[in-house]
Coordinates of C-alpha atoms and ligand atoms in Angstrom, one line a residue:
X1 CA 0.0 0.0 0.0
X2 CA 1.3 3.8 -1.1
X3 CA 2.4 5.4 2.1
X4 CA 1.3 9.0 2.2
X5 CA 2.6 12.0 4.9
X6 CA -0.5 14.8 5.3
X7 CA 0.4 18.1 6.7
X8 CA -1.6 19.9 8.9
X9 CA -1.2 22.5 11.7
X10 CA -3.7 25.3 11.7
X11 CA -7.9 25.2 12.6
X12 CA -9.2 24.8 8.8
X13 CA -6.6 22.2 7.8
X14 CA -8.3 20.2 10.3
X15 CA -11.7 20.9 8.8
X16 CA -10.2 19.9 5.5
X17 CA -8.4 16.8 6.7
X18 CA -11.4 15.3 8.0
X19 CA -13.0 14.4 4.7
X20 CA -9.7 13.6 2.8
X21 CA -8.9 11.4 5.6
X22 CA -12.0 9.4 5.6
X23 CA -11.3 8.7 1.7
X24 CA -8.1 7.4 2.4
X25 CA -8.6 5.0 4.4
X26 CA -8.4 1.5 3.7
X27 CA -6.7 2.5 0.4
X28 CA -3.5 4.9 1.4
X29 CA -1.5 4.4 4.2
X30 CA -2.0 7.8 5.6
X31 CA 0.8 9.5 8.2
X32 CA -0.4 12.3 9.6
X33 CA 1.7 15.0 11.0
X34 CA 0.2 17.8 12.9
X35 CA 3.0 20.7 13.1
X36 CA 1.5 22.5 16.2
X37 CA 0.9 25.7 14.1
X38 CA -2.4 26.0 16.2
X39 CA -2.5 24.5 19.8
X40 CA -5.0 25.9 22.2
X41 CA -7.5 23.1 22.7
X42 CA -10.5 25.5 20.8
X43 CA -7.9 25.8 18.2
X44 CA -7.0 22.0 17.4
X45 CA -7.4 18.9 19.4
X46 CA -11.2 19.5 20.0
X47 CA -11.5 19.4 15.7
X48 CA -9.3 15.8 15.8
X49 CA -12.2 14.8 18.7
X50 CA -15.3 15.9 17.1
X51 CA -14.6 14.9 13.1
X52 CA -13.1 11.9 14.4
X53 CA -9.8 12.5 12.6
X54 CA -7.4 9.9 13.7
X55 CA -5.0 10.7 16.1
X56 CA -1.2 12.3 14.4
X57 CA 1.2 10.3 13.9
X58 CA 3.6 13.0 14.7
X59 CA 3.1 16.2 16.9
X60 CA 5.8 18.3 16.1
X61 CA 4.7 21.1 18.6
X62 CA 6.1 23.9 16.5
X63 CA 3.5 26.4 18.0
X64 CA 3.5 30.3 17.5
X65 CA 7.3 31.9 16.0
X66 CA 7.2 34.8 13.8
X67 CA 7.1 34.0 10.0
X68 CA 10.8 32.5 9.4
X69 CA 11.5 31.0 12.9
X70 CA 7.9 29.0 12.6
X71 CA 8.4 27.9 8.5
X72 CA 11.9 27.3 9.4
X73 CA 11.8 25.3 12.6
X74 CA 8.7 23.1 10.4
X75 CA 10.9 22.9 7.6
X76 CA 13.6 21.1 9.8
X77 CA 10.9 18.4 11.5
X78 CA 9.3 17.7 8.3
X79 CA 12.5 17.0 6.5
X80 CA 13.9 14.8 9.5
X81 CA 10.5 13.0 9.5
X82 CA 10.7 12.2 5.9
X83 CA 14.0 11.3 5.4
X84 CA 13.0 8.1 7.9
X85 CA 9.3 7.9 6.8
X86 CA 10.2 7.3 2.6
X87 CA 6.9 8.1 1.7
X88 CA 5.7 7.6 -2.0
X89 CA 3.9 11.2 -1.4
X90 CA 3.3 14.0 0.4
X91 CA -0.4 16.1 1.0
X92 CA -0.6 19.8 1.9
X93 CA -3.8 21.5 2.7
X94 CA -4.5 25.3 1.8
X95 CA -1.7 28.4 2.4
X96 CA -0.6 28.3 5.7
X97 CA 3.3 28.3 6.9
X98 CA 2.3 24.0 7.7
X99 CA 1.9 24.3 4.1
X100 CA 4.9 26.1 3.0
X101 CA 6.9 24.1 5.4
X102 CA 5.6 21.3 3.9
X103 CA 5.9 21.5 0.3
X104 CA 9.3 23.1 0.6
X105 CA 10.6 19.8 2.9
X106 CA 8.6 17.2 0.2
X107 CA 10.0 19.2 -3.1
X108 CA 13.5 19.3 -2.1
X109 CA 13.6 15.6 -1.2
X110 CA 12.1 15.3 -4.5
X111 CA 9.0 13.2 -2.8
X112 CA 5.8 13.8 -5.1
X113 CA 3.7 16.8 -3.5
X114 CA -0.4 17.0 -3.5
X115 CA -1.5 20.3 -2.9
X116 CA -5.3 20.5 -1.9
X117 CA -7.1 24.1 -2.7
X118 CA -4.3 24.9 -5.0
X119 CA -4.7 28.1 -7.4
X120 CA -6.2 30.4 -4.8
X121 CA -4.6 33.8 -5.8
X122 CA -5.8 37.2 -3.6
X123 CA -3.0 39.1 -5.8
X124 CA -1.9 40.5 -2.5
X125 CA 1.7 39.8 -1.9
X126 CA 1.4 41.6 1.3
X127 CA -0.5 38.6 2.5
X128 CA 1.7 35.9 3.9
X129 CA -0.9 33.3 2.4
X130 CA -0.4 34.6 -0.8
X131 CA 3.4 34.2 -0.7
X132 CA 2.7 30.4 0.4
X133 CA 0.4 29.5 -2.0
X134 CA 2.4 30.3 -4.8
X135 CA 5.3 29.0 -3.8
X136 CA 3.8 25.6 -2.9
X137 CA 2.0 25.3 -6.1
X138 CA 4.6 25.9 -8.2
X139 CA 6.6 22.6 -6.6
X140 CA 3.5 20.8 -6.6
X141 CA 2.7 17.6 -8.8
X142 CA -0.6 17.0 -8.3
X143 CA -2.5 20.1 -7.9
X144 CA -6.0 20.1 -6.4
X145 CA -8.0 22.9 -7.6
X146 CA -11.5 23.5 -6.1
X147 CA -12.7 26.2 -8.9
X148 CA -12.8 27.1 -12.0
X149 CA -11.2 30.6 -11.3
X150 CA -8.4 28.6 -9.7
X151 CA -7.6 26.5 -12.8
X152 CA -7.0 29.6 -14.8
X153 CA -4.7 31.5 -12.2
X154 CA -2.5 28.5 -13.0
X155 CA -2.7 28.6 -16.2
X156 CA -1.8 32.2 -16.0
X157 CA 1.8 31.2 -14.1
X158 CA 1.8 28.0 -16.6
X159 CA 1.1 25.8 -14.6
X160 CA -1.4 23.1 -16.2
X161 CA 0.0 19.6 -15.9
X162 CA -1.8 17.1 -13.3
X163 CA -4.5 20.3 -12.1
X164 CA -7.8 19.3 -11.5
X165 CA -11.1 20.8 -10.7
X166 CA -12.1 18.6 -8.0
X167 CA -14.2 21.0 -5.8
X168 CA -13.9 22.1 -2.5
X169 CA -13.6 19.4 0.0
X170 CA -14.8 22.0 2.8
X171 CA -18.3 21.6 0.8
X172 CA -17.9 18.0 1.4
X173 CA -17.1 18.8 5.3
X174 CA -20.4 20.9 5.3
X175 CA -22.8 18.0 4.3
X176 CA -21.1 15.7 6.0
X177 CA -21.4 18.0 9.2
X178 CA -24.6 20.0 9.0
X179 CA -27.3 17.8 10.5
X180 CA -25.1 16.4 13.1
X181 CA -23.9 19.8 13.9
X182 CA -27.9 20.5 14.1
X183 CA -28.2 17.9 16.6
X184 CA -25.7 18.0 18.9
X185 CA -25.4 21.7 19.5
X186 CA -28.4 23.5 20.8
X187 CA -28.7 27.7 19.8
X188 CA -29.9 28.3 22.4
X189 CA -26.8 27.9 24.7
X190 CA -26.0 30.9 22.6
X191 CA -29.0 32.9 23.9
X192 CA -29.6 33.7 20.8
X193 CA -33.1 33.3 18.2
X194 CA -32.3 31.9 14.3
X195 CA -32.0 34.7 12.1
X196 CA -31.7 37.9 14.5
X197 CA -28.1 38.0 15.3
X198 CA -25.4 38.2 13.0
X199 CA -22.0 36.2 13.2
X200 CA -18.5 37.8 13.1
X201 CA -15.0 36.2 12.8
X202 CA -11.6 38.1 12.2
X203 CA -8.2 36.9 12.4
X204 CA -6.2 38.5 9.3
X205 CA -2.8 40.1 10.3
X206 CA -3.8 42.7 7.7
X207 CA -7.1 43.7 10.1
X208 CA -5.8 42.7 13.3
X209 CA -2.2 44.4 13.0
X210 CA -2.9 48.1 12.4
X211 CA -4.7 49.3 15.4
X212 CA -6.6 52.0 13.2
X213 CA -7.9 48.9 11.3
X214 CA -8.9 47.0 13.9
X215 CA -10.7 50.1 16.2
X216 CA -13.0 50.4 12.9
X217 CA -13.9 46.8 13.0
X218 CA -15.2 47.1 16.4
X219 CA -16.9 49.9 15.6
X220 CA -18.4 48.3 12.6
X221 CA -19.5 45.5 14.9
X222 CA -20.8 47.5 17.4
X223 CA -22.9 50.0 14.9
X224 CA -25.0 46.9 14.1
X225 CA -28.9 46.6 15.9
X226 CA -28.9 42.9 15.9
X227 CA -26.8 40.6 18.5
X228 CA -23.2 39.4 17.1
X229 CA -22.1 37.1 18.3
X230 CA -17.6 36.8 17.5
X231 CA -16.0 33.9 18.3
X232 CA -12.2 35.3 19.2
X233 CA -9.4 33.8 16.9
X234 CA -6.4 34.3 20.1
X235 CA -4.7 37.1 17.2
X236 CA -7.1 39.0 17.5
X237 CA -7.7 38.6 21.1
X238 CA -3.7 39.3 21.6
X239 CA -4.2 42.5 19.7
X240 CA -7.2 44.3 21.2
X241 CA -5.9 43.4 24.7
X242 CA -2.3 45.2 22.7
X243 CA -4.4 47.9 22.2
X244 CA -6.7 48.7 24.9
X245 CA -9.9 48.2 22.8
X246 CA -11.8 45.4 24.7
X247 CA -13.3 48.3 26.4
X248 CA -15.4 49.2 22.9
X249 CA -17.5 46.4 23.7
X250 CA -18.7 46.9 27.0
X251 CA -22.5 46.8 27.3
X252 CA -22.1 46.7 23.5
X253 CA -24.2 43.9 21.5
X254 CA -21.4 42.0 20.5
X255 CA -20.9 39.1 22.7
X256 CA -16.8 38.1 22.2
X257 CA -16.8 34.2 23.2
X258 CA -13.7 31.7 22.9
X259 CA -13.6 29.8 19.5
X260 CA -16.4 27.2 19.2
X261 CA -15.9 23.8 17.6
X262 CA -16.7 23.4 13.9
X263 CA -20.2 21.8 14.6
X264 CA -20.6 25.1 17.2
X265 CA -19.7 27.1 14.4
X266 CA -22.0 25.6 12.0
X267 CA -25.0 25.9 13.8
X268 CA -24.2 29.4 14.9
X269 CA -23.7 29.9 10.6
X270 CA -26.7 28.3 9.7
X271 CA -28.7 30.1 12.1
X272 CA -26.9 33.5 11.6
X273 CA -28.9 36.4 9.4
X274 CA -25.6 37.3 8.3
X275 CA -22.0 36.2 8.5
X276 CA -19.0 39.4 8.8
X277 CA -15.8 37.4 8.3
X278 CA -12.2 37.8 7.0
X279 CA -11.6 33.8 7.0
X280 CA -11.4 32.1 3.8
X281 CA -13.4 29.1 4.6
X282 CA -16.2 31.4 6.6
X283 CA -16.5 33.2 3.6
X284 CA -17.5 29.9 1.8
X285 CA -19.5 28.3 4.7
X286 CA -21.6 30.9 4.3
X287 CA -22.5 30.4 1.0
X288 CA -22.8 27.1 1.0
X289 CA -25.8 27.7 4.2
X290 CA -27.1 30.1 1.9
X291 CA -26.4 33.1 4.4
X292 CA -25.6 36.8 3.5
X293 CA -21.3 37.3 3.7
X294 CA -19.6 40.6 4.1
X295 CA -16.2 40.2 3.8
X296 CA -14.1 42.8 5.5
X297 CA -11.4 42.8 2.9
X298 CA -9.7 44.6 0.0
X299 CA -10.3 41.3 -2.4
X300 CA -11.0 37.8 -2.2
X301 CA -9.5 34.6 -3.3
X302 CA -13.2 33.3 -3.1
X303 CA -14.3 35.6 -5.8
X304 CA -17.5 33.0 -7.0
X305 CA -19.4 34.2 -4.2
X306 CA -19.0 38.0 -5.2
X307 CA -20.2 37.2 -8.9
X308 CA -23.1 35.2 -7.3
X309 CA -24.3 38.1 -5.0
X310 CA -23.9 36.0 -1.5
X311 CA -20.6 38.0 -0.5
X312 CA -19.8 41.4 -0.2
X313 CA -16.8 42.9 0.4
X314 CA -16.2 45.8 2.7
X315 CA -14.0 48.0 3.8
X316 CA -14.3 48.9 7.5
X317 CA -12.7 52.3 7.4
X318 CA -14.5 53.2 4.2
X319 CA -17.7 51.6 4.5
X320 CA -20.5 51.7 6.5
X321 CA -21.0 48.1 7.8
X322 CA -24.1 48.8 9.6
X323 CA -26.1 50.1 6.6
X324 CA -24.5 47.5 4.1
X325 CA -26.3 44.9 6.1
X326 CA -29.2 46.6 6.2
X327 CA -30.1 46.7 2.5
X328 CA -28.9 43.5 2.0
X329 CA -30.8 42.1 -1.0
X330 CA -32.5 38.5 -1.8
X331 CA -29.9 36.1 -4.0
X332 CA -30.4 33.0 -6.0
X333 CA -28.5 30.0 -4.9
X334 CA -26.0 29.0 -7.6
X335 CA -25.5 25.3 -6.7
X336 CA -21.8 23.5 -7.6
X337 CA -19.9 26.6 -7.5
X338 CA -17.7 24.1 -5.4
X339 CA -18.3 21.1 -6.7
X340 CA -20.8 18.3 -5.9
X341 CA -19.6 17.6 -2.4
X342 CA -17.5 14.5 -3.8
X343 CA -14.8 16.5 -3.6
X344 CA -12.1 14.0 -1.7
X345 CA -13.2 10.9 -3.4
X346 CA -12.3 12.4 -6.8
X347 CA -9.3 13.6 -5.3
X348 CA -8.3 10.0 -4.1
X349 CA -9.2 8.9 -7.6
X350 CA -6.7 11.1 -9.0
X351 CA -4.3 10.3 -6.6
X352 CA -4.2 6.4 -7.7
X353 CA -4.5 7.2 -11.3
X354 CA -1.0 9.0 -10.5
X355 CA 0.6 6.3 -9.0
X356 CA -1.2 3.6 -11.3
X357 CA 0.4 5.4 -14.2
X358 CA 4.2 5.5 -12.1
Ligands
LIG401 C1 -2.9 31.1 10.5 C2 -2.6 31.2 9.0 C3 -3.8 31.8 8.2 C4 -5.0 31.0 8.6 C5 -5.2 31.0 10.1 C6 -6.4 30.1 10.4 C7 -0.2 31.6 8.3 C8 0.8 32.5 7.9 N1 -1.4 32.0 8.7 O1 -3.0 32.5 10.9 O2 -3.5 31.6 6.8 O3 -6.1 31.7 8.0 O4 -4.1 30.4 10.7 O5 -6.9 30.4 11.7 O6 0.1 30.4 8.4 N2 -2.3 31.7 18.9 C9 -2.7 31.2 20.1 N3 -3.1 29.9 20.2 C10 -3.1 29.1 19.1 C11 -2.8 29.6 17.8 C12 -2.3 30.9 17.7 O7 -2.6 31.9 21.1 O8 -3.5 27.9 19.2 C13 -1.9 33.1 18.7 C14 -0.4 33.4 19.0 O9 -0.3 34.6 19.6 C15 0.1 33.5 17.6 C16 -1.1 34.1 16.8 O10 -2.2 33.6 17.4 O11 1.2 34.3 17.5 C17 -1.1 33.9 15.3 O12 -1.0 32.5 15.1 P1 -0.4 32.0 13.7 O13 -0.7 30.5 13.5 O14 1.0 32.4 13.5 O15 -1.3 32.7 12.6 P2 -2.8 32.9 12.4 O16 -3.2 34.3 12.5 O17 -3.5 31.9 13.3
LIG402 N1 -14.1 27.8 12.7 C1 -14.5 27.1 13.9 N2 -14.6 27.9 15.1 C2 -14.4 29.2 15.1 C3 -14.1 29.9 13.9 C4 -13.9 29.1 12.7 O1 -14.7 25.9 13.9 O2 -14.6 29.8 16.2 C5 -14.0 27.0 11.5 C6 -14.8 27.5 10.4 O3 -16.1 26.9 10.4 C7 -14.1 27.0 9.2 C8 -12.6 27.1 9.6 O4 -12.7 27.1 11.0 O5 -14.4 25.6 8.9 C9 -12.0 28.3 9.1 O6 -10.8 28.6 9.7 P1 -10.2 30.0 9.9 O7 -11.2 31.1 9.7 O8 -9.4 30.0 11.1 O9 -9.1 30.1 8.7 P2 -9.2 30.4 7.1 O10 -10.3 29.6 6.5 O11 -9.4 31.9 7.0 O12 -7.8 30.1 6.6

């Protein structure tokens, strides 16, 4: 049996792994390493508990270093791991530094490397995403993309062997998730009623970092009539308490909680009247519940659910997020945007056509 090293480290890699993982089995031998990108137990282990991911095979423990101390410290795990591992390949997930880290270690061994959600392009080098996806696709062999728009930004850098539209395995994640999610976790521990409070997330260094920026979020978030309810990446916690701005959202309506668990966070999407997000796979999850998105960025790599009508994008310090949401207007749901929810089994496919034709 092919022997197979996954990457992980950071909260949506875990969403992503779950389905990829489950299609696997019994066919791959899969080795999972988790690089300890993300360790609080709201940021990691409770997503290996609840989406019964199995447990890594390797903790690395890597945690929180600034850019080159945290890619580089990865780097030198992942490429000791290998070395004694000799897998046949090796599986990245998304554009984190676990990814970077990743690819770099697999490419340089010259061990075949799967990137999953490859093509994504903001075309925003300041973003430190941006700098990791491209780099990690262009060492990649089998490239995973889960749109349209994603094929042709590698066509654009010429890449166009072994891509695929497969879809977006977090669409698989959702299905798989959303009634269970609807079971087990109850609104109301949120003290909240379905549809009258909106949902807010932020964790990107480009909105948490400037303290300009992120006073204007708050102030966004506070502007609004309804409830939000904002689940507190610990970035974004670090900086307001940085910056003396907690204070904004005393007897405010934003209630700040720790971050839930993904089936927490799906019912709180599903039930939301509208989701204010920075994240990349919020941004989707939203769409995919068929809930109003306002994403408080510049551009998005997610640009299907602007064209469609579902997303928005605004700018904090521009934009007035209070009356945006107000005059929100009815969409149509486009349905397979990202694929028909099959996304990991046609991956897996792929991924033994490739070493069928070896
Ligand atoms: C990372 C990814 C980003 C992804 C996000 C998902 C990079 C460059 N960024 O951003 O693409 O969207 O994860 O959430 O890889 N911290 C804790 N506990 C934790 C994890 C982080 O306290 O369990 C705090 C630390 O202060 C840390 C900061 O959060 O310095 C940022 O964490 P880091 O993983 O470096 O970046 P994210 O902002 O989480
Ligand atoms: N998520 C979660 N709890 C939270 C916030 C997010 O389970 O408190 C989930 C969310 O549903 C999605 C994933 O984490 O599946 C997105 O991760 P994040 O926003 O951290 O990163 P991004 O997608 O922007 O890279």
């Amino acid at each position: 049996m092919k022997k197979i090293v996954t990457i992980v480290g950071a909260r949506p890699q875990f969403v992503k792994l779950a389905p990829v993982s489950r299609a696997l089995r019994g066919k791959f031998q899969e080795v999972i390493v988790n690089t300890g990108q993300h360790y609080d137990h709201n940021m990691a282990s409770v997503f290996f508990e609840e989406l019964n991911i199995p447990r890594p095979d390797y903790d690395l423990e890597v945690g929180s270093a600034s850019h080159g101390k945290q890619t580089g410290m990865m780097l030198d795990k992942i490429e000791q791991l290998l070395l004694s591992e000799k897998p046949d390949a090796v599986l990245v997930y998304g554009d984190t530094n676990s990814t970077l880290a990743g690819a770099l270690a697999a490419s340089k061994l010259h061990i075949p490397l799967f990137h999953i959600e490859a093509g994504l392009r903001s075309f925003n080098k300041r973003m430190p995403e941006e700098i990791n996806r491209i780099l990690t696709d262009h060492v990649s062999t089998l490239l995973f993309a889960p749109t349209e728009t994603a094929v042709s930004n590698l066509q654009k850098e010429s890449i166009v062997h072994h891509v695929y539209n497969v879809g977006d395995v977090m669409y698989d994640a959702v299905l798989y998730n959303v009634n269970i999610a609807e079971e087990k976790c109850k609104l109301f521990d949120f003290n909240v009623e379905s549809k009258q409070f909106y949902l807010a997330t932020i964790h990107r260094a480009e909105n948490t970092d400037d303290k300009e920026i992120l006073r204007s979020i708050v102030e966004s978030l506070i502007s609004i009539k309804n409830d939000v309810i904002f689940p507190l990446h610990p970035r974004t916690k670090a900086k307001l308490e940085e910056f003396h701005l907690f204070d904004l959202f005393k007897f405010s309506n934003v209630k700040v909680i720790d971050p839930v668990s993904y089936l927490e966070m799906l019912t709180l999407e599903k039930h939301a009247k509208g989701i204010i997000t920075d994240s990349g796979g919020v941004q989707k999850e939203a769409y995919f519940m068929q809930v109003p998105c306002y994403t408080l960025r510049n551009e998005t790599e997610w640009i299907e659910t602007v064209e469609c009508g579902w997303n928005q994008l605004v700018n904090p310090q521009s934009d007035n997020l209070a009356d945006i949401i107000e005059n929100q207007e009815k969409r149509e749901y486009v349905p397979n945007l990202f694929g028909d929810g099959k996304s990991s089994h046609t991956i897996v496919e792929k991924i033994e056509q490739f070493f069928n034709e070896q």
